[in-house]
Amino acid sequence: MAEFAPFANGNWDGAALKTVMAIGIYCNNRGIFERAIRYYVNGWGNGSLTNYIINDQGQVQETGRDQAHSQLGIGMLAECSEMAWHQGLDLYSYAGNRLLKGFEYTARYNLGDNGIPYTPAIDRTGKYLHQRPSEIARGNLRAVYEQVYNHYVKRMGLNAPYITRAAEKLRPEGPGNPGADHPGYGTLFYTIDSPAARQTPAPITTLCPAGLQLEAKPGNNLLSWVRMRGATAYKVKRAEKREGPFVTIGVAEENIFSDSGIKNGKLYYYTVTGTGNNGESLPSFPVSGYGGGLPRDWHNIDIGSVNKPGYALAGEDIFRIEAGGMLKDSLPPAFNYTYRKLKKNDEMIMELYPQPSSQFTAVGLMVRADLREASPFLALLIRPVVAKELEAPNWFAELSQGSGAGTSAIISRQALAAPAVTNGRLTGRYWIKITRKGNLLTGWGSDDGHSWRQLGESRWTTGAPLLLGIAAASNIANTTTVRVAVK
């Protein structure tokens, strides 16, 4: 649950999200709460806000599956938003009121309107593609509408005609059947008599912004975060060390800020505070990132004919890589490559964090002669092999080598087991390593990053190997997200 559920339809993520958020609040643990907020706004699975409500028309990832699960998923995102509201954060309005759009779209269709726009779209796992809105469970309204009606219409004074009709049809809202997936009883719990009852947030000095995200471009770091209730402006602060000191570099009236005063390849830390009539808030949890996206002397490129372009962003502890393409024995290689120059005697360790957004993902370390598609290579990849159950592939650490002439050979293949893999899913961490001593390249694997077992070795015989880095491919029509630590 701590790593959410990116392997499934988005309602699984939603269930994990609201549980993690509730635990953080109940235990008064800001770190756990922040983990949930960041996944809600920028998670890699189907259940984060903009992956579940996939466009501004309000289409839901599960609209083509059935209407019960679609309402289940958006209902749980709404529950997250209400919890965050009472912590001084406005998730309801995030991404241009995306949650409102998802509810309006779903209510409209379930009230009998056949005119909704629909675009077939492959999901984040690569397993689900629906050609049209599903009629299954259509019209069976779930007990999820009263809460969002009272927020958007009563609290905020916005127009939400389909949500209003759905709430009226259910009123008084009963239990969250079937299976108590939702609290239900929304008329009792959430009715607001007038806009004056919008609730005054706690003093701003006791609150803090959350969900701080960094998108790095050459010469520019773009920051965004979740709006604070009661904040009229935000101070953006930057440091060159995690412990500070943090210096104010600008003030933003909205929840976005662009920092152009950076150097590419240099690591920065950011935090944000909200300001209002009653003072300044506590600082947000910091976020780190390199100017330009990657450490000095690191680069990122797509090799081969990828279906969608990839990229990589690095912070203090982690590389987050978005990759398309295919890394399969029977197809020309197409993948995302994040790399640096290889030294004569060298070593690179990659720690794979659970879980990638697709169960078809291949990711690992690769030595290459150059960036040509036909370059000689040696790769140590963590990759799945489809088993009887599509949802539960077998996972292997595979060492292979290619000459660059279109041929490759597997040197060794080691099956992964618990704790790295449970029920066919990468639920735990796993470490791989490539070492170079002269022309001898060796691949290693580890369950804990300390005790290593040799997986195989090979001598490089086709000129000098020049590059070493992270290779990743989705092996689906969408991209995949992988998170790794490298040293």
Short mmCIF file of C-alpha atoms in Angstrom, two decimals:
data_model
loop_
_atom_site.label_atom_id
_atom_site.label_comp_id
_atom_site.label_asym_id
_atom_site.label_seq_id
_atom_site.Cartn_x
_atom_site.Cartn_y
_atom_site.Cartn_z
CA MET A 1 0.00 0.00 0.00
CA ALA A 2 2.87 2.39 0.70
CA GLU A 3 3.84 2.16 -2.97
CA PHE A 4 0.18 2.42 -4.06
CA ALA A 5 -1.09 0.11 -6.84
CA PRO A 6 0.22 1.23 -10.27
CA PHE A 7 -0.16 -2.28 -11.72
CA ALA A 8 -3.97 -2.12 -11.90
CA ASN A 9 -6.97 -0.03 -12.93
CA GLY A 10 -6.97 3.35 -11.23
CA ASN A 11 -9.49 2.58 -8.51
CA TRP A 12 -6.83 0.38 -6.85
CA ASP A 13 -4.51 3.37 -6.66
CA GLY A 14 -7.40 5.46 -5.31
CA ALA A 15 -8.05 3.01 -2.49
CA ALA A 16 -4.37 3.00 -1.53
CA LEU A 17 -4.19 6.80 -1.84
CA LYS A 18 -7.03 7.56 0.53
CA THR A 19 -5.75 4.98 3.02
CA VAL A 20 -2.20 6.36 3.04
CA MET A 21 -3.53 9.91 3.37
CA ALA A 22 -5.83 8.96 6.25
CA ILE A 23 -2.99 7.19 8.07
CA GLY A 24 -0.80 10.27 7.71
CA ILE A 25 -3.48 12.52 9.15
CA TYR A 26 -4.47 10.17 11.97
CA CYS A 27 -0.83 9.64 13.00
CA ASN A 28 -0.02 13.34 12.57
CA ASN A 29 2.80 12.25 10.26
CA ARG A 30 3.58 14.91 7.66
CA GLY A 31 5.88 12.61 5.71
CA ILE A 32 3.18 9.99 5.10
CA PHE A 33 0.62 12.67 4.26
CA GLU A 34 3.02 14.35 1.83
CA ARG A 35 3.68 11.01 0.15
CA ALA A 36 -0.03 10.69 -0.62
CA ILE A 37 -0.36 14.28 -1.84
CA ARG A 38 2.57 13.95 -4.23
CA TYR A 39 1.20 10.73 -5.69
CA TYR A 40 -2.25 12.30 -6.10
CA VAL A 41 -0.84 15.14 -8.19
CA ASN A 42 2.09 13.42 -9.92
CA GLY A 43 1.82 9.66 -9.44
CA TRP A 44 2.83 7.23 -12.16
CA GLY A 45 -0.10 4.80 -11.91
CA ASN A 46 -3.62 4.97 -13.28
CA GLY A 47 -5.04 6.43 -10.07
CA SER A 48 -3.28 9.79 -9.81
CA LEU A 49 -5.62 12.65 -10.67
CA THR A 50 -4.60 13.38 -14.26
CA ASN A 51 -3.96 9.73 -15.11
CA TYR A 52 -7.43 8.75 -13.88
CA ILE A 53 -9.37 11.70 -15.29
CA ILE A 54 -7.39 11.61 -18.48
CA ASN A 55 -8.40 14.86 -20.19
CA ASP A 56 -10.18 18.18 -19.73
CA GLN A 57 -13.41 16.69 -21.09
CA GLY A 58 -13.55 14.61 -17.91
CA GLN A 59 -13.12 11.12 -19.40
CA VAL A 60 -12.18 8.59 -16.73
CA GLN A 61 -9.64 5.81 -17.24
CA GLU A 62 -12.35 3.24 -16.42
CA THR A 63 -15.23 4.85 -18.35
CA GLY A 64 -14.90 2.12 -20.97
CA ARG A 65 -14.72 -0.64 -18.35
CA ASP A 66 -17.95 -0.07 -16.41
CA GLN A 67 -19.73 2.69 -14.55
CA ALA A 68 -19.45 1.13 -11.10
CA HIS A 69 -15.65 1.27 -11.11
CA SER A 70 -15.59 4.73 -12.72
CA GLN A 71 -17.71 6.14 -9.90
CA LEU A 72 -15.67 4.18 -7.36
CA GLY A 73 -12.41 5.74 -8.59
CA ILE A 74 -13.54 9.36 -8.75
CA GLY A 75 -15.33 8.94 -5.42
CA MET A 76 -12.09 7.95 -3.71
CA LEU A 77 -10.23 10.89 -5.27
CA ALA A 78 -12.98 13.12 -3.88
CA GLU A 79 -12.50 11.62 -0.43
CA CYS A 80 -8.77 12.47 -0.67
CA SER A 81 -9.71 16.03 -1.61
CA GLU A 82 -12.01 16.44 1.38
CA MET A 83 -9.36 15.13 3.77
CA ALA A 84 -6.81 17.52 2.30
CA TRP A 85 -9.29 20.41 2.54
CA HIS A 86 -9.36 20.00 6.31
CA GLN A 87 -5.56 20.12 6.33
CA GLY A 88 -5.67 23.52 4.62
CA LEU A 89 -5.07 22.30 1.05
CA ASP A 90 -7.25 22.71 -2.04
CA LEU A 91 -6.90 19.46 -4.00
CA TYR A 92 -10.43 19.97 -5.34
CA SER A 93 -9.25 22.70 -7.72
CA TYR A 94 -6.01 21.03 -8.80
CA ALA A 95 -5.26 20.86 -12.54
CA GLY A 96 -8.01 23.28 -13.48
CA ASN A 97 -10.76 21.62 -11.44
CA ARG A 98 -10.02 18.28 -13.09
CA LEU A 99 -11.96 16.38 -10.41
CA LEU A 100 -15.06 18.48 -11.09
CA LYS A 101 -14.77 17.72 -14.81
CA GLY A 102 -14.51 13.98 -14.10
CA PHE A 103 -17.62 14.03 -11.92
CA GLU A 104 -19.62 16.09 -14.42
CA TYR A 105 -18.67 13.74 -17.27
CA THR A 106 -19.52 10.60 -15.29
CA ALA A 107 -22.78 11.99 -13.91
CA ARG A 108 -23.83 13.17 -17.37
CA TYR A 109 -23.36 9.73 -18.90
CA ASN A 110 -25.03 7.91 -16.02
CA LEU A 111 -28.03 10.26 -16.22
CA GLY A 112 -28.62 9.03 -19.76
CA ASP A 113 -26.79 11.53 -22.00
CA ASN A 114 -25.18 9.78 -24.98
CA GLY A 115 -23.39 12.90 -26.22
CA ILE A 116 -20.26 12.65 -24.10
CA PRO A 117 -16.96 12.87 -26.02
CA TYR A 118 -14.86 9.70 -25.83
CA THR A 119 -11.32 8.96 -26.97
CA PRO A 120 -9.98 5.39 -26.84
CA ALA A 121 -6.73 5.57 -24.85
CA ILE A 122 -4.29 2.94 -23.62
CA ASP A 123 -3.87 3.10 -19.86
CA ARG A 124 -0.62 3.41 -17.90
CA THR A 125 -0.20 -0.35 -17.43
CA GLY A 126 -0.59 -1.11 -21.12
CA LYS A 127 -3.27 -3.71 -20.37
CA TYR A 128 -6.52 -1.79 -20.78
CA LEU A 129 -7.86 -0.17 -23.95
CA HIS A 130 -11.62 0.41 -24.33
CA GLN A 131 -13.17 1.57 -27.59
CA ARG A 132 -16.36 3.14 -26.20
CA PRO A 133 -18.07 4.11 -22.93
CA SER A 134 -19.36 1.03 -21.15
CA GLU A 135 -23.07 0.39 -20.59
CA ILE A 136 -22.30 -1.93 -17.66
CA ALA A 137 -23.90 -0.59 -14.46
CA ARG A 138 -24.91 2.59 -16.30
CA GLY A 139 -27.46 4.59 -14.35
CA ASN A 140 -26.69 2.93 -11.02
CA LEU A 141 -25.61 6.07 -9.24
CA ARG A 142 -23.24 5.54 -6.31
CA ALA A 143 -23.34 7.49 -3.06
CA VAL A 144 -20.53 9.86 -4.07
CA TYR A 145 -22.26 12.96 -5.45
CA GLU A 146 -23.51 14.85 -2.40
CA GLN A 147 -19.99 15.57 -1.17
CA VAL A 148 -18.74 17.09 -4.43
CA TYR A 149 -22.03 18.92 -5.01
CA ASN A 150 -21.72 20.65 -1.66
CA HIS A 151 -18.09 21.55 -2.29
CA TYR A 152 -18.24 22.87 -5.84
CA VAL A 153 -21.74 24.36 -5.80
CA LYS A 154 -22.27 25.39 -2.18
CA ARG A 155 -18.75 26.11 -0.94
CA MET A 156 -17.28 27.50 -4.14
CA GLY A 157 -20.34 28.76 -6.02
CA LEU A 158 -19.48 26.91 -9.24
CA ASN A 159 -21.88 25.55 -11.81
CA ALA A 160 -22.17 21.73 -11.85
CA PRO A 161 -25.49 20.82 -13.47
CA TYR A 162 -25.01 17.06 -13.83
CA ILE A 163 -23.57 16.62 -10.34
CA THR A 164 -26.53 18.63 -9.04
CA ARG A 165 -29.02 16.35 -10.82
CA ALA A 166 -27.29 13.20 -9.59
CA ALA A 167 -27.23 14.46 -6.00
CA GLU A 168 -30.91 15.41 -6.20
CA LYS A 169 -31.78 11.97 -7.55
CA LEU A 170 -30.04 10.23 -4.64
CA ARG A 171 -31.02 12.64 -1.88
CA PRO A 172 -31.08 11.72 0.94
CA GLU A 173 -27.94 9.80 0.10
CA GLY A 174 -27.75 6.37 1.66
CA PRO A 175 -24.88 4.00 2.51
CA GLY A 176 -21.88 3.51 0.26
CA ASN A 177 -23.06 0.28 -1.27
CA PRO A 178 -22.05 -2.07 -2.70
CA GLY A 179 -19.39 -3.30 -0.33
CA ALA A 180 -19.03 -0.04 1.63
CA ASP A 181 -16.45 1.30 -0.82
CA HIS A 182 -17.47 4.83 0.17
CA PRO A 183 -18.69 6.33 3.45
CA GLY A 184 -22.03 7.25 1.88
CA TYR A 185 -24.65 9.25 3.82
CA GLY A 186 -23.36 12.37 2.06
CA THR A 187 -26.52 14.40 2.72
CA LEU A 188 -25.91 13.94 6.45
CA PHE A 189 -22.14 14.42 6.41
CA TYR A 190 -21.57 17.16 3.83
CA THR A 191 -24.63 19.40 3.48
CA ILE A 192 -23.69 23.08 3.54
CA ASP A 193 -26.58 25.49 4.05
CA SER A 194 -24.91 28.52 2.48
CA PRO A 195 -21.60 29.81 1.10
CA ALA A 196 -21.04 31.46 4.46
CA ALA A 197 -20.54 27.97 5.88
CA ARG A 198 -17.38 27.37 3.85
CA GLN A 199 -15.37 26.94 7.04
CA THR A 200 -12.47 29.17 8.00
CA PRO A 201 -9.14 27.35 7.69
CA ALA A 202 -6.82 27.05 10.65
CA PRO A 203 -4.36 29.94 11.19
CA ILE A 204 -1.95 30.02 8.25
CA THR A 205 1.02 29.85 10.63
CA THR A 206 0.02 26.25 11.51
CA LEU A 207 -0.36 25.07 7.89
CA CYS A 208 2.02 24.44 5.01
CA PRO A 209 1.90 23.98 1.23
CA ALA A 210 2.25 20.42 -0.07
CA GLY A 211 2.77 18.42 -3.23
CA LEU A 212 5.77 20.46 -4.38
CA GLN A 213 6.87 19.28 -7.86
CA LEU A 214 9.84 20.25 -10.01
CA GLU A 215 10.01 20.04 -13.81
CA ALA A 216 13.48 20.80 -15.09
CA LYS A 217 14.28 22.28 -18.48
CA PRO A 218 17.62 23.58 -19.76
CA GLY A 219 18.19 26.85 -17.92
CA ASN A 220 14.86 26.72 -16.07
CA ASN A 221 13.34 24.86 -13.10
CA LEU A 222 9.53 25.01 -13.05
CA LEU A 223 7.90 24.52 -9.64
CA SER A 224 4.26 23.82 -8.82
CA TRP A 225 2.35 22.85 -5.68
CA VAL A 226 -1.12 22.44 -4.21
CA ARG A 227 -2.89 25.67 -3.30
CA MET A 228 -3.26 26.54 0.38
CA ARG A 229 -6.55 27.75 1.77
CA GLY A 230 -6.13 31.27 3.09
CA ALA A 231 -2.87 31.99 1.25
CA THR A 232 -2.75 35.14 -0.88
CA ALA A 233 0.82 34.60 -2.12
CA TYR A 234 3.72 32.17 -1.83
CA LYS A 235 7.41 32.64 -1.07
CA VAL A 236 9.69 30.34 -3.05
CA LYS A 237 12.97 29.53 -1.33
CA ARG A 238 16.09 27.80 -2.66
CA ALA A 239 19.18 26.20 -1.15
CA GLU A 240 22.23 24.31 -2.33
CA LYS A 241 22.10 21.83 0.56
CA ARG A 242 19.16 19.88 1.99
CA GLU A 243 19.67 21.44 5.41
CA GLY A 244 19.78 24.95 3.95
CA PRO A 245 20.02 27.82 4.41
CA PHE A 246 16.99 28.47 2.20
CA VAL A 247 16.92 31.95 0.64
CA THR A 248 13.78 33.53 -0.84
CA ILE A 249 14.22 33.82 -4.61
CA GLY A 250 10.76 35.06 -5.54
CA VAL A 251 7.11 35.53 -4.69
CA ALA A 252 4.26 33.92 -6.63
CA GLU A 253 0.58 34.83 -6.53
CA GLU A 254 -0.42 31.46 -7.99
CA ASN A 255 0.84 27.95 -7.25
CA ILE A 256 3.52 27.97 -9.94
CA PHE A 257 6.99 29.53 -10.21
CA SER A 258 9.78 29.52 -12.78
CA ASP A 259 13.40 29.72 -11.60
CA SER A 260 15.72 30.74 -14.42
CA GLY A 261 18.65 31.70 -12.16
CA ILE A 262 20.19 28.20 -12.22
CA LYS A 263 23.16 26.35 -13.65
CA ASN A 264 22.64 23.18 -15.65
CA GLY A 265 23.98 20.12 -13.86
CA LYS A 266 23.89 21.69 -10.39
CA LEU A 267 21.69 20.29 -7.61
CA TYR A 268 19.15 22.63 -5.98
CA TYR A 269 16.65 22.28 -3.15
CA TYR A 270 13.38 24.20 -2.97
CA THR A 271 10.68 24.83 -0.42
CA VAL A 272 7.60 27.07 -0.43
CA THR A 273 5.67 28.94 2.25
CA GLY A 274 2.24 30.54 2.02
CA THR A 275 1.56 34.08 3.16
CA GLY A 276 -1.70 35.71 4.18
CA ASN A 277 -3.22 38.32 6.44
CA ASN A 278 -2.12 36.46 9.54
CA GLY A 279 1.50 35.78 8.68
CA GLU A 280 3.55 33.08 6.97
CA SER A 281 2.99 29.34 6.92
CA LEU A 282 5.35 26.54 7.78
CA PRO A 283 7.62 25.50 4.88
CA SER A 284 6.61 22.71 2.54
CA PHE A 285 8.55 19.48 2.36
CA PRO A 286 11.54 20.25 0.12
CA VAL A 287 11.98 18.98 -3.40
CA SER A 288 15.33 18.62 -5.12
CA GLY A 289 16.39 18.67 -8.74
CA TYR A 290 19.27 19.40 -11.05
CA GLY A 291 19.38 22.40 -13.29
CA GLY A 292 18.57 21.09 -16.76
CA GLY A 293 17.22 17.85 -15.26
CA LEU A 294 20.37 15.74 -14.86
CA PRO A 295 23.70 15.83 -12.99
CA ARG A 296 26.71 17.26 -14.74
CA ASP A 297 28.09 14.96 -17.46
CA TRP A 298 24.86 12.93 -17.64
CA HIS A 299 22.69 12.91 -20.77
CA ASN A 300 19.39 11.44 -21.95
CA ILE A 301 18.35 10.26 -25.41
CA ASP A 302 15.88 7.97 -27.13
CA ILE A 303 17.62 5.28 -29.16
CA GLY A 304 15.82 3.58 -32.03
CA SER A 305 12.26 4.15 -33.17
CA VAL A 306 10.32 4.78 -29.96
CA ASN A 307 6.54 5.17 -30.03
CA LYS A 308 6.57 8.10 -27.61
CA PRO A 309 9.53 10.26 -26.57
CA GLY A 310 11.05 9.73 -23.14
CA TYR A 311 12.97 11.85 -20.65
CA ALA A 312 14.74 11.65 -17.31
CA LEU A 313 14.76 13.93 -14.27
CA ALA A 314 17.10 13.50 -11.32
CA GLY A 315 16.91 14.73 -7.75
CA GLU A 316 19.11 14.15 -4.74
CA ASP A 317 18.18 10.49 -4.34
CA ILE A 318 16.39 9.31 -7.43
CA PHE A 319 16.14 9.32 -11.21
CA ARG A 320 12.58 9.37 -12.52
CA ILE A 321 12.56 8.11 -16.11
CA GLU A 322 9.71 8.15 -18.60
CA ALA A 323 10.37 5.66 -21.39
CA GLY A 324 8.63 4.27 -24.45
CA GLY A 325 9.96 1.83 -26.99
CA MET A 326 10.61 -1.90 -27.02
CA LEU A 327 13.41 -4.04 -25.63
CA LYS A 328 12.46 -7.50 -26.88
CA ASP A 329 14.70 -10.10 -28.43
CA SER A 330 12.68 -10.34 -31.64
CA LEU A 331 12.50 -6.59 -32.37
CA PRO A 332 15.04 -3.85 -33.15
CA PRO A 333 15.96 -2.06 -29.92
CA ALA A 334 14.06 1.12 -29.11
CA PHE A 335 14.44 2.59 -25.64
CA ASN A 336 15.33 5.56 -23.47
CA TYR A 337 18.96 5.85 -22.38
CA THR A 338 20.28 7.98 -19.49
CA TYR A 339 24.06 7.78 -19.58
CA ARG A 340 27.54 9.09 -18.87
CA LYS A 341 30.99 8.27 -20.20
CA LEU A 342 32.45 4.90 -19.17
CA LYS A 343 35.80 4.83 -17.39
CA LYS A 344 38.50 2.20 -17.96
CA ASN A 345 37.88 0.77 -14.50
CA ASP A 346 34.33 1.59 -13.54
CA GLU A 347 31.26 0.53 -11.60
CA MET A 348 27.60 1.53 -11.59
CA ILE A 349 24.94 0.33 -9.15
CA MET A 350 21.23 0.76 -9.90
CA GLU A 351 18.56 0.34 -7.24
CA LEU A 352 15.10 -0.24 -8.72
CA TYR A 353 12.26 1.26 -6.68
CA PRO A 354 8.84 -0.41 -6.67
CA GLN A 355 6.77 -0.28 -8.78
CA PRO A 356 7.02 0.70 -12.46
CA SER A 357 3.78 1.90 -14.00
CA SER A 358 3.67 -1.05 -16.40
CA GLN A 359 4.20 -4.76 -15.75
CA PHE A 360 5.78 -4.99 -19.21
CA THR A 361 8.66 -2.64 -18.31
CA ALA A 362 12.28 -3.56 -19.00
CA VAL A 363 14.89 -1.50 -17.14
CA GLY A 364 18.53 -1.90 -16.20
CA LEU A 365 22.13 -0.97 -16.93
CA MET A 366 23.71 -0.90 -20.36
CA VAL A 367 27.23 -0.44 -21.71
CA ARG A 368 27.39 0.82 -25.31
CA ALA A 369 30.05 1.75 -27.83
CA ASP A 370 28.00 4.70 -29.08
CA LEU A 371 24.45 6.02 -29.53
CA ARG A 372 23.68 4.33 -32.83
CA GLU A 373 20.80 1.87 -32.82
CA ALA A 374 23.22 -0.81 -34.10
CA SER A 375 25.92 -0.12 -31.48
CA PRO A 376 27.58 -3.07 -29.71
CA PHE A 377 26.25 -3.35 -26.16
CA LEU A 378 26.19 -5.32 -22.94
CA ALA A 379 22.98 -5.03 -20.91
CA LEU A 380 21.87 -6.19 -17.48
CA LEU A 381 18.09 -5.77 -17.52
CA ILE A 382 15.29 -6.48 -15.09
CA ARG A 383 12.53 -7.69 -17.36
CA PRO A 384 9.30 -9.70 -17.28
CA VAL A 385 8.49 -12.89 -19.14
CA VAL A 386 4.77 -13.38 -19.64
CA ALA A 387 3.41 -16.29 -17.64
CA LYS A 388 -0.01 -17.97 -17.60
CA GLU A 389 -1.44 -14.96 -15.77
CA LEU A 390 -0.92 -11.68 -17.64
CA GLU A 391 -1.14 -9.83 -14.31
CA ALA A 392 1.64 -11.96 -12.80
CA PRO A 393 4.65 -12.34 -15.13
CA ASN A 394 7.90 -13.97 -14.11
CA TRP A 395 10.70 -11.47 -13.51
CA PHE A 396 14.36 -12.00 -14.34
CA ALA A 397 17.71 -10.23 -14.13
CA GLU A 398 19.10 -10.94 -17.59
CA LEU A 399 22.63 -10.32 -18.81
CA SER A 400 22.95 -10.15 -22.60
CA GLN A 401 25.40 -8.90 -25.20
CA GLY A 402 25.05 -7.72 -28.78
CA SER A 403 27.66 -7.26 -31.50
CA GLY A 404 25.92 -4.40 -33.26
CA ALA A 405 25.27 -6.53 -36.33
CA GLY A 406 21.69 -7.26 -35.33
CA THR A 407 22.51 -10.32 -33.24
CA SER A 408 22.52 -10.70 -29.46
CA ALA A 409 22.93 -13.54 -26.98
CA ILE A 410 21.77 -14.10 -23.42
CA ILE A 411 24.74 -14.75 -21.14
CA SER A 412 22.69 -15.53 -18.02
CA ARG A 413 19.20 -15.20 -16.61
CA GLN A 414 18.42 -15.17 -12.88
CA ALA A 415 14.81 -15.43 -11.65
CA LEU A 416 13.78 -12.79 -9.11
CA ALA A 417 11.89 -13.85 -5.99
CA ALA A 418 10.59 -12.33 -2.76
CA PRO A 419 11.09 -9.73 -1.42
CA ALA A 420 11.69 -8.13 -4.84
CA VAL A 421 8.75 -9.95 -6.46
CA THR A 422 5.48 -11.07 -4.89
CA ASN A 423 2.46 -12.31 -6.84
CA GLY A 424 4.24 -11.51 -10.08
CA ARG A 425 4.71 -7.84 -9.17
CA LEU A 426 7.82 -5.82 -8.43
CA THR A 427 6.73 -4.95 -4.91
CA GLY A 428 10.22 -4.74 -3.39
CA ARG A 429 13.53 -3.18 -4.29
CA TYR A 430 16.25 -4.92 -6.25
CA TRP A 431 19.84 -3.94 -7.03
CA ILE A 432 21.98 -4.62 -10.06
CA LYS A 433 25.58 -3.68 -10.80
CA ILE A 434 27.94 -3.64 -13.77
CA THR A 435 31.70 -3.48 -13.20
CA ARG A 436 34.44 -2.92 -15.73
CA LYS A 437 38.07 -3.91 -15.36
CA GLY A 438 39.81 -3.30 -18.64
CA ASN A 439 37.80 -5.26 -21.22
CA LEU A 440 36.11 -7.52 -18.66
CA LEU A 441 32.48 -6.58 -17.92
CA THR A 442 30.66 -8.33 -15.06
CA GLY A 443 27.01 -8.25 -14.04
CA TRP A 444 25.83 -8.59 -10.44
CA GLY A 445 22.52 -8.82 -8.57
CA SER A 446 21.51 -8.23 -4.96
CA ASP A 447 18.41 -8.41 -2.77
CA ASP A 448 19.70 -5.80 -0.32
CA GLY A 449 22.41 -3.76 -2.04
CA HIS A 450 25.12 -5.29 0.17
CA SER A 451 25.39 -9.00 -0.57
CA TRP A 452 26.13 -9.47 -4.27
CA ARG A 453 26.01 -12.55 -6.48
CA GLN A 454 27.71 -12.67 -9.84
CA LEU A 455 25.25 -13.14 -12.70
CA GLY A 456 27.76 -13.45 -15.50
CA GLU A 457 30.67 -11.82 -17.29
CA SER A 458 31.92 -11.14 -20.80
CA ARG A 459 34.91 -9.63 -22.53
CA TRP A 460 34.34 -6.65 -24.79
CA THR A 461 35.93 -7.39 -28.16
CA THR A 462 34.45 -4.82 -30.56
CA GLY A 463 36.52 -1.71 -29.95
CA ALA A 464 36.33 0.41 -26.83
CA PRO A 465 33.08 0.61 -24.82
CA LEU A 466 32.43 4.29 -24.22
CA LEU A 467 29.07 4.76 -22.48
CA LEU A 468 27.37 3.43 -19.33
CA GLY A 469 23.87 4.20 -18.14
CA ILE A 470 20.25 3.28 -17.55
CA ALA A 471 18.21 1.72 -20.33
CA ALA A 472 14.42 1.59 -20.03
CA ALA A 473 11.56 0.61 -22.32
CA SER A 474 7.83 0.29 -21.76
CA ASN A 475 7.18 -2.55 -24.25
CA ILE A 476 3.65 -1.13 -24.67
CA ALA A 477 1.96 1.56 -26.76
CA ASN A 478 2.29 4.01 -23.86
CA THR A 479 5.32 5.13 -21.87
CA THR A 480 6.30 3.66 -18.53
CA THR A 481 7.63 5.41 -15.42
CA VAL A 482 10.55 3.89 -13.55
CA ARG A 483 12.31 5.24 -10.49
CA VAL A 484 15.87 4.26 -9.75
CA ALA A 485 18.77 5.35 -7.56
CA VAL A 486 22.24 5.23 -9.12
CA LYS A 487 25.72 5.35 -7.68
#
